[in-house]
PDB file of C-alpha atoms in Angstrom:
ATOM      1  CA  UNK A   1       0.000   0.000   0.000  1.00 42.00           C
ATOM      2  CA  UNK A   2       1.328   3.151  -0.572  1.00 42.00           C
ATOM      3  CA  UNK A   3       2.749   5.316   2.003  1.00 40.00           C
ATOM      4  CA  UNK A   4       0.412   8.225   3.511  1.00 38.00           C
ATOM      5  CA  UNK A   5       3.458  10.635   4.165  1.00 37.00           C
ATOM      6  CA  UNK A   6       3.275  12.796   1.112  1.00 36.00           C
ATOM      7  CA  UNK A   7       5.946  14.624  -0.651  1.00 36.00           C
ATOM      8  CA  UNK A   8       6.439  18.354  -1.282  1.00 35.00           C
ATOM      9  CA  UNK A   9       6.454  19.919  -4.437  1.00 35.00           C
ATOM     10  CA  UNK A  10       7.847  23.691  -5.269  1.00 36.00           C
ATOM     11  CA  UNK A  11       3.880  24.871  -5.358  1.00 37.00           C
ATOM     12  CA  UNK A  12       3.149  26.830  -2.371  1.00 36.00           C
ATOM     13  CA  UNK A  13       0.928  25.152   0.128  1.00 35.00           C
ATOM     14  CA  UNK A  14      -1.883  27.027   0.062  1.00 36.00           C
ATOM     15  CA  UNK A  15      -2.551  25.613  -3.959  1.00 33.00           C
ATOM     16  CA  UNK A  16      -1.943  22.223  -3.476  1.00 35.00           C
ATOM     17  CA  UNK A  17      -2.892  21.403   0.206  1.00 35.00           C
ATOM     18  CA  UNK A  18      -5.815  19.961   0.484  1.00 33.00           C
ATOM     19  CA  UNK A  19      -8.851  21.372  -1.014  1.00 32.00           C
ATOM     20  CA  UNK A  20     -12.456  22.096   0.563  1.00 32.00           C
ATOM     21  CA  UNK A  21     -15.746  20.746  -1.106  1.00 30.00           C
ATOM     22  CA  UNK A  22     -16.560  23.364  -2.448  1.00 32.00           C
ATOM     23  CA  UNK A  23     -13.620  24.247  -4.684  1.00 29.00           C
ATOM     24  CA  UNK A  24     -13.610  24.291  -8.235  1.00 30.00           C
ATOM     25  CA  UNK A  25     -11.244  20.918  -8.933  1.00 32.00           C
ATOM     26  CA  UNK A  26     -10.035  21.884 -12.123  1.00 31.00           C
ATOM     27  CA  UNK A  27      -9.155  24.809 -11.595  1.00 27.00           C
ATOM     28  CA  UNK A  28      -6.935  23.988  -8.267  1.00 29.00           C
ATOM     29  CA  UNK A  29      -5.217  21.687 -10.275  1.00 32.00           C
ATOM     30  CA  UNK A  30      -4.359  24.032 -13.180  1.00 30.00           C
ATOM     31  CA  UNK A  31      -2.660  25.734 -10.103  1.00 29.00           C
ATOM     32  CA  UNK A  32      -0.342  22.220  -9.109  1.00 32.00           C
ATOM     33  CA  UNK A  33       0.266  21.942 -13.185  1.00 34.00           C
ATOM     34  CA  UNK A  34       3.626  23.465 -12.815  1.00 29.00           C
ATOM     35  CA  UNK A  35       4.426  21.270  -9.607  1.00 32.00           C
ATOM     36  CA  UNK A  36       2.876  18.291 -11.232  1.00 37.00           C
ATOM     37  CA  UNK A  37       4.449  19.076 -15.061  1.00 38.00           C
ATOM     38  CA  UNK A  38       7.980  16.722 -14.796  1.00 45.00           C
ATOM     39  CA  UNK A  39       7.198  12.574 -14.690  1.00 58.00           C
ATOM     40  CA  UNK A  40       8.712  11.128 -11.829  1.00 84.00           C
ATOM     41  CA  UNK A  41       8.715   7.652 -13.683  1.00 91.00           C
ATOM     42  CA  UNK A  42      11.905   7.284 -15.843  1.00 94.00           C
ATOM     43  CA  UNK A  43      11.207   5.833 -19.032  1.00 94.00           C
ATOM     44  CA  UNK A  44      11.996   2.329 -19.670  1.00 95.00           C
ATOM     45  CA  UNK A  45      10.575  -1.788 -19.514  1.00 96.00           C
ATOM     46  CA  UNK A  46       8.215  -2.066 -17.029  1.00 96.00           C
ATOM     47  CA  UNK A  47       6.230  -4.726 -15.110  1.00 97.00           C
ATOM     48  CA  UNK A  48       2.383  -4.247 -13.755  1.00 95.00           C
ATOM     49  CA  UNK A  49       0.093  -6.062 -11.447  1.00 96.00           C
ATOM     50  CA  UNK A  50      -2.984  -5.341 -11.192  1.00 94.00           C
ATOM     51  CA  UNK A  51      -5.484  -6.932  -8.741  1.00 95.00           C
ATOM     52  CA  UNK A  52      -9.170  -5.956  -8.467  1.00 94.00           C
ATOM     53  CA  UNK A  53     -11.151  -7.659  -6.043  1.00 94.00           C
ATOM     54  CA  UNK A  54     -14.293  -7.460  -3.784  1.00 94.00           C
ATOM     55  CA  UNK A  55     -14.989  -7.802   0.031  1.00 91.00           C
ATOM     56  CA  UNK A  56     -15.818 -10.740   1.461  1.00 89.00           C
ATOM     57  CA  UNK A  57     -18.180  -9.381   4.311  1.00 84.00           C
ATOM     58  CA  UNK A  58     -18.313 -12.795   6.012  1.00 84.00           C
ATOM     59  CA  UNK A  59     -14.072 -13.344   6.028  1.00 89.00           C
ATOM     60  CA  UNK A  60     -13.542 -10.250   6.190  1.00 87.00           C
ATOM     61  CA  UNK A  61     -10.795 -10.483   3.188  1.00 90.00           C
ATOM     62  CA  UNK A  62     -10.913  -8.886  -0.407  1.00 89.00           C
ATOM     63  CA  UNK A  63     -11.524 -11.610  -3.153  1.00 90.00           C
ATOM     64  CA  UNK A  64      -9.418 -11.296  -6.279  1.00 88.00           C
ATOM     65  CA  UNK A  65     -11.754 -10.820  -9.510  1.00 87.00           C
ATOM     66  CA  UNK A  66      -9.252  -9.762 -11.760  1.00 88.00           C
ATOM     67  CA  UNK A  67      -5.681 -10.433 -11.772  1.00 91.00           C
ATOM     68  CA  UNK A  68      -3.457  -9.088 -14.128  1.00 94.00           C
ATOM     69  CA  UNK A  69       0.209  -8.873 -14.635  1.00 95.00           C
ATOM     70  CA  UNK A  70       2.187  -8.210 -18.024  1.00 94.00           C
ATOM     71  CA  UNK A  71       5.387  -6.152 -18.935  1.00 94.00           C
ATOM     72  CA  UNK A  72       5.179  -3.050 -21.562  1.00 93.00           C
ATOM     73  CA  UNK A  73       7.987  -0.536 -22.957  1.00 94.00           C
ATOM     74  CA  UNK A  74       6.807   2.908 -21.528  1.00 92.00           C
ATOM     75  CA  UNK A  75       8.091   5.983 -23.230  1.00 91.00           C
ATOM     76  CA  UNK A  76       8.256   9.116 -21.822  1.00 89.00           C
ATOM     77  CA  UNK A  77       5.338  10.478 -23.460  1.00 88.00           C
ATOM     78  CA  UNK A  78       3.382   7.699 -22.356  1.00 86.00           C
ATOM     79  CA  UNK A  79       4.703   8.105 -18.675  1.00 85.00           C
ATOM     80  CA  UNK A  80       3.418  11.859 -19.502  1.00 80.00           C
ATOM     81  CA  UNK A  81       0.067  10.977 -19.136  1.00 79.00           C
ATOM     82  CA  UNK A  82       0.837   9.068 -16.151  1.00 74.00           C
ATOM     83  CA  UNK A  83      -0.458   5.355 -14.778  1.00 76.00           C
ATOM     84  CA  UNK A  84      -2.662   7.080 -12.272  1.00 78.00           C
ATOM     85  CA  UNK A  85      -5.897   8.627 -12.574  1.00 81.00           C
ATOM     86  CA  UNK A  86      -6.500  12.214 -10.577  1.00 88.00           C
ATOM     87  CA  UNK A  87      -9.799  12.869  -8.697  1.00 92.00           C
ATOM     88  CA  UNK A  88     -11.278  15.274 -11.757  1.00 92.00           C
ATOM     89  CA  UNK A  89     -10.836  12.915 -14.362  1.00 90.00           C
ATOM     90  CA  UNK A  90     -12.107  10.242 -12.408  1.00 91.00           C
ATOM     91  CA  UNK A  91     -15.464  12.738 -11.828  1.00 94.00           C
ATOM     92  CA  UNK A  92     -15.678  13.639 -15.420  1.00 93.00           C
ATOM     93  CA  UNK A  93     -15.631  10.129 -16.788  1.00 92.00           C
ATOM     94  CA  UNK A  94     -18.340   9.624 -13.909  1.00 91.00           C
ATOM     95  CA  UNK A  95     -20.723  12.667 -14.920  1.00 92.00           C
ATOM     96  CA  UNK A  96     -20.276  11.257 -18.643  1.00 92.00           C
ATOM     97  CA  UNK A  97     -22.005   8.211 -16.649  1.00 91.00           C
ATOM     98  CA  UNK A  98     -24.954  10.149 -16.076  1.00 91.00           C
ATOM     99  CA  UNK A  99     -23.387  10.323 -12.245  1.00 93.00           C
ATOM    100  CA  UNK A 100     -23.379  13.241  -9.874  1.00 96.00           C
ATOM    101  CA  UNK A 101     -20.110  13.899  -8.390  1.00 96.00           C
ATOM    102  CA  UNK A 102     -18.292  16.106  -5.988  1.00 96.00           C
ATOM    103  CA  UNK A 103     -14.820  16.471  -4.685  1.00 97.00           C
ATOM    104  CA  UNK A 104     -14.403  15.174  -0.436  1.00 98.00           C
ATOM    105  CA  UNK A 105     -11.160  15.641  -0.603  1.00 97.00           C
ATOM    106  CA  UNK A 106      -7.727  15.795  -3.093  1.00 96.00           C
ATOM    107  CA  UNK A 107      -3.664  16.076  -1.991  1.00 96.00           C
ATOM    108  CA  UNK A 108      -1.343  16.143  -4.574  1.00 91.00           C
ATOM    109  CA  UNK A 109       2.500  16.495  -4.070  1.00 91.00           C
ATOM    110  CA  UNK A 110       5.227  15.707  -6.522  1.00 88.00           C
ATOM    111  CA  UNK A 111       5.627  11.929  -5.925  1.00 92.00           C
ATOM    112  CA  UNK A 112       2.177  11.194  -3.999  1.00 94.00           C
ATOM    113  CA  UNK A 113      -1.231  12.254  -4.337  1.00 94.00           C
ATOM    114  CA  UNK A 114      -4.363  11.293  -2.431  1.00 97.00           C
ATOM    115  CA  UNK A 115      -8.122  11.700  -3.091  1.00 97.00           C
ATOM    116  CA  UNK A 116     -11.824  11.293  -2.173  1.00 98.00           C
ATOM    117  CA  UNK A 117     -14.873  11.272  -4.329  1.00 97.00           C
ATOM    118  CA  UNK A 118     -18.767  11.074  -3.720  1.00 97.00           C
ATOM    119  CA  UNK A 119     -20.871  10.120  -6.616  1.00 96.00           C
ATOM    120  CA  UNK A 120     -24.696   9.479  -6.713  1.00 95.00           C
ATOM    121  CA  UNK A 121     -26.158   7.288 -10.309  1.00 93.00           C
ATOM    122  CA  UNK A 122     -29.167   8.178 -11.730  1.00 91.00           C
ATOM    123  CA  UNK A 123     -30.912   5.363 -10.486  1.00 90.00           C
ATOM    124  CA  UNK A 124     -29.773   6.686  -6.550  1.00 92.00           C
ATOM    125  CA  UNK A 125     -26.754   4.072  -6.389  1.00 93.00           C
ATOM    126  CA  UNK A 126     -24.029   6.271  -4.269  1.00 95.00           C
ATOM    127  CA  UNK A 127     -20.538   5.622  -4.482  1.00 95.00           C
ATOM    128  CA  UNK A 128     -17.599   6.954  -2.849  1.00 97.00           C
ATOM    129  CA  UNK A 129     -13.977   6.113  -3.870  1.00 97.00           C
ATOM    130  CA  UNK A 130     -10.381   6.860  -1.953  1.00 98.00           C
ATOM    131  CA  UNK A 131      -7.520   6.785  -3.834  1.00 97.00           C
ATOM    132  CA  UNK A 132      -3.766   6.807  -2.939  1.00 97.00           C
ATOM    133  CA  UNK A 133      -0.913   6.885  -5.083  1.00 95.00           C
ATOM    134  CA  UNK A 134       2.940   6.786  -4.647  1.00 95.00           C
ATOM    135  CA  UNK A 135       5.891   7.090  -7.449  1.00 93.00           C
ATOM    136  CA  UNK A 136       9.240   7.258  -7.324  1.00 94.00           C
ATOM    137  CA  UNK A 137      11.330   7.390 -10.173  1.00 95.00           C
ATOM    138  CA  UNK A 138      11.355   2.773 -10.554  1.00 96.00           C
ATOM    139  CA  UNK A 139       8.392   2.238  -9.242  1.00 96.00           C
ATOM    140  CA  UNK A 140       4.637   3.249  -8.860  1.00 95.00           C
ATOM    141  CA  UNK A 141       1.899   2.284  -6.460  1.00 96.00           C
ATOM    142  CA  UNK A 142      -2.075   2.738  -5.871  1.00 96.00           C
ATOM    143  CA  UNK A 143      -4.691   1.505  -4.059  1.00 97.00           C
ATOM    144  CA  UNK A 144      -8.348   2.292  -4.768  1.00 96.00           C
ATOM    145  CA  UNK A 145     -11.188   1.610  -2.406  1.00 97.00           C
ATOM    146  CA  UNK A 146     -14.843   2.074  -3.565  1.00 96.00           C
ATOM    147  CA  UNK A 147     -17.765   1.435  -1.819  1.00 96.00           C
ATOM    148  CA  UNK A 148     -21.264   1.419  -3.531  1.00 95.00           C
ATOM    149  CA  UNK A 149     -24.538   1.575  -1.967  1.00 95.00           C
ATOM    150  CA  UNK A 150     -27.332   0.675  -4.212  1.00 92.00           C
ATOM    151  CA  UNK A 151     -30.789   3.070  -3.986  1.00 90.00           C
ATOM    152  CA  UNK A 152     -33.167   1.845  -1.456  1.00 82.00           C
ATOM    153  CA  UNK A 153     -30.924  -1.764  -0.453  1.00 87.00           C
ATOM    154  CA  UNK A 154     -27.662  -1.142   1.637  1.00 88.00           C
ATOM    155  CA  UNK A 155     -27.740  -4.908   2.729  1.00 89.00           C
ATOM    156  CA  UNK A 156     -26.523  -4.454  -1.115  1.00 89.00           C
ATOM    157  CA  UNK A 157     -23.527  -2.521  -0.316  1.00 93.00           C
ATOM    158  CA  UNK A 158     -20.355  -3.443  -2.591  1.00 94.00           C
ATOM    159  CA  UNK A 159     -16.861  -2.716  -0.931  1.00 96.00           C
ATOM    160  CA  UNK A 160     -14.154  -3.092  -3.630  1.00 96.00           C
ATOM    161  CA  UNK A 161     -10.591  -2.683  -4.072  1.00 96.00           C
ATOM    162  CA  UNK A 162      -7.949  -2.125  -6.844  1.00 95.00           C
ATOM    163  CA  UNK A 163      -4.379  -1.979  -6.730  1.00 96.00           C
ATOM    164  CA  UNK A 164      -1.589  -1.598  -8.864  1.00 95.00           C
ATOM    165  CA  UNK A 165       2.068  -2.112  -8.557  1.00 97.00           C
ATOM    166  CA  UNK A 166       4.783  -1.229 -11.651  1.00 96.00           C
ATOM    167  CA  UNK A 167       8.258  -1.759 -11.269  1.00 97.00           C
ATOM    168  CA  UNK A 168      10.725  -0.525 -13.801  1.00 97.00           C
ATOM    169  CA  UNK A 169      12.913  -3.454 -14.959  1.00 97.00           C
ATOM    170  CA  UNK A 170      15.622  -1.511 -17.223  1.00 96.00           C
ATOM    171  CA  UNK A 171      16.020  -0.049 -20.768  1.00 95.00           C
ATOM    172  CA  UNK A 172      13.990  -1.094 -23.543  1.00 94.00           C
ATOM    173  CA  UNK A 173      15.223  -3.349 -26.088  1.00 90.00           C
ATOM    174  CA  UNK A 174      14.169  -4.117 -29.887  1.00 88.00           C
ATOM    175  CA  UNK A 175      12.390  -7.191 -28.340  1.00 84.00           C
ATOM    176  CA  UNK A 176      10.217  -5.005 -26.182  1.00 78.00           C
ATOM    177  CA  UNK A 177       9.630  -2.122 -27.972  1.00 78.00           C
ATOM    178  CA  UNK A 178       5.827  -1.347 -29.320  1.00 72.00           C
TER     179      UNK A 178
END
């Protein structure tokens, strides 16, 4: 899991500490960009796991649903647009959903960022997600914790869980190369 200690960036506090409800997301982030504007990854072979899974609310214990591991060739335009997804895109793709969304929370430093969404469907499902992300220049980290409440049935309630682990393995070569 990644750590909670979060790094500084150059960006004064005040832009990038954490914002209130009722703050216009994009435009607080606009204010990291320059903080946020340099990849921390290094370009390079990589290797990802990904593991998805759901709560067990007998055990106790997250079930995995969806394993995944593979190795890709990340260029630094690719490691640009970064392995991690911030709080406003996450809301956007939501509200393209037909969801309601608003920010609970967001911290974003130059090698950790943190956040907290609420989300209501149109059908009355409500969701809320915390996210938490670490990089360092060899290796990157999230975890993702959702819970969803359907309309009308919490004995329905869905706790789930998605992490993600990269580790940089070296150069590329002509093998691995896209």
């Amino acid at each position: 899991m990644p750590p909670s200690a979060h790094a500084h960036s150059s960006a004064s506090p005040a832009r990038c500490a954490t914002r209130s409800r009722h703050a216009l997301p994009a435009l607080l982030l606009s204010l990291c960009g320059a903080a946020l504007a340099q990849p921390v990854l290094q370009p390079g072979l990589w290797e990802k796991h990904f593991d998805g899974g759901t709560l067990d609310p007998d055990s106790g214990a997250y079930r995995s649903m969806s394993v995944e591991q593979r190795q890709d060739c990340l260029s630094e335009a690719s490691l640009k647009q970064g392995p991690d997804m911030d709080a406003a895109t996450f809301m956007q793709r939501n509200r393209q959903q037909g969801s309601s969304c608003r920010l609970l929370s967001e911290q974003r430093g130059a090698t950790a960022s943190t956040w907290a969404v609420a989300c209501q469907d149109s059908d009355g499902t409500r969701r809320e997600v915390r996210h938490e992300s670490a990089s360092a220049p060899t290796t990157f980290s999230s975890v993702t914790l959702a819970t969803d409440v359907p309309a009308g049935d919490a004995s329905r309630t869905v706790r789930s869980r998605i992490q993600i682990r990269m580790t940089r393995l070296g150069d590329c070569t002509p093998a691995t190369r896209p």
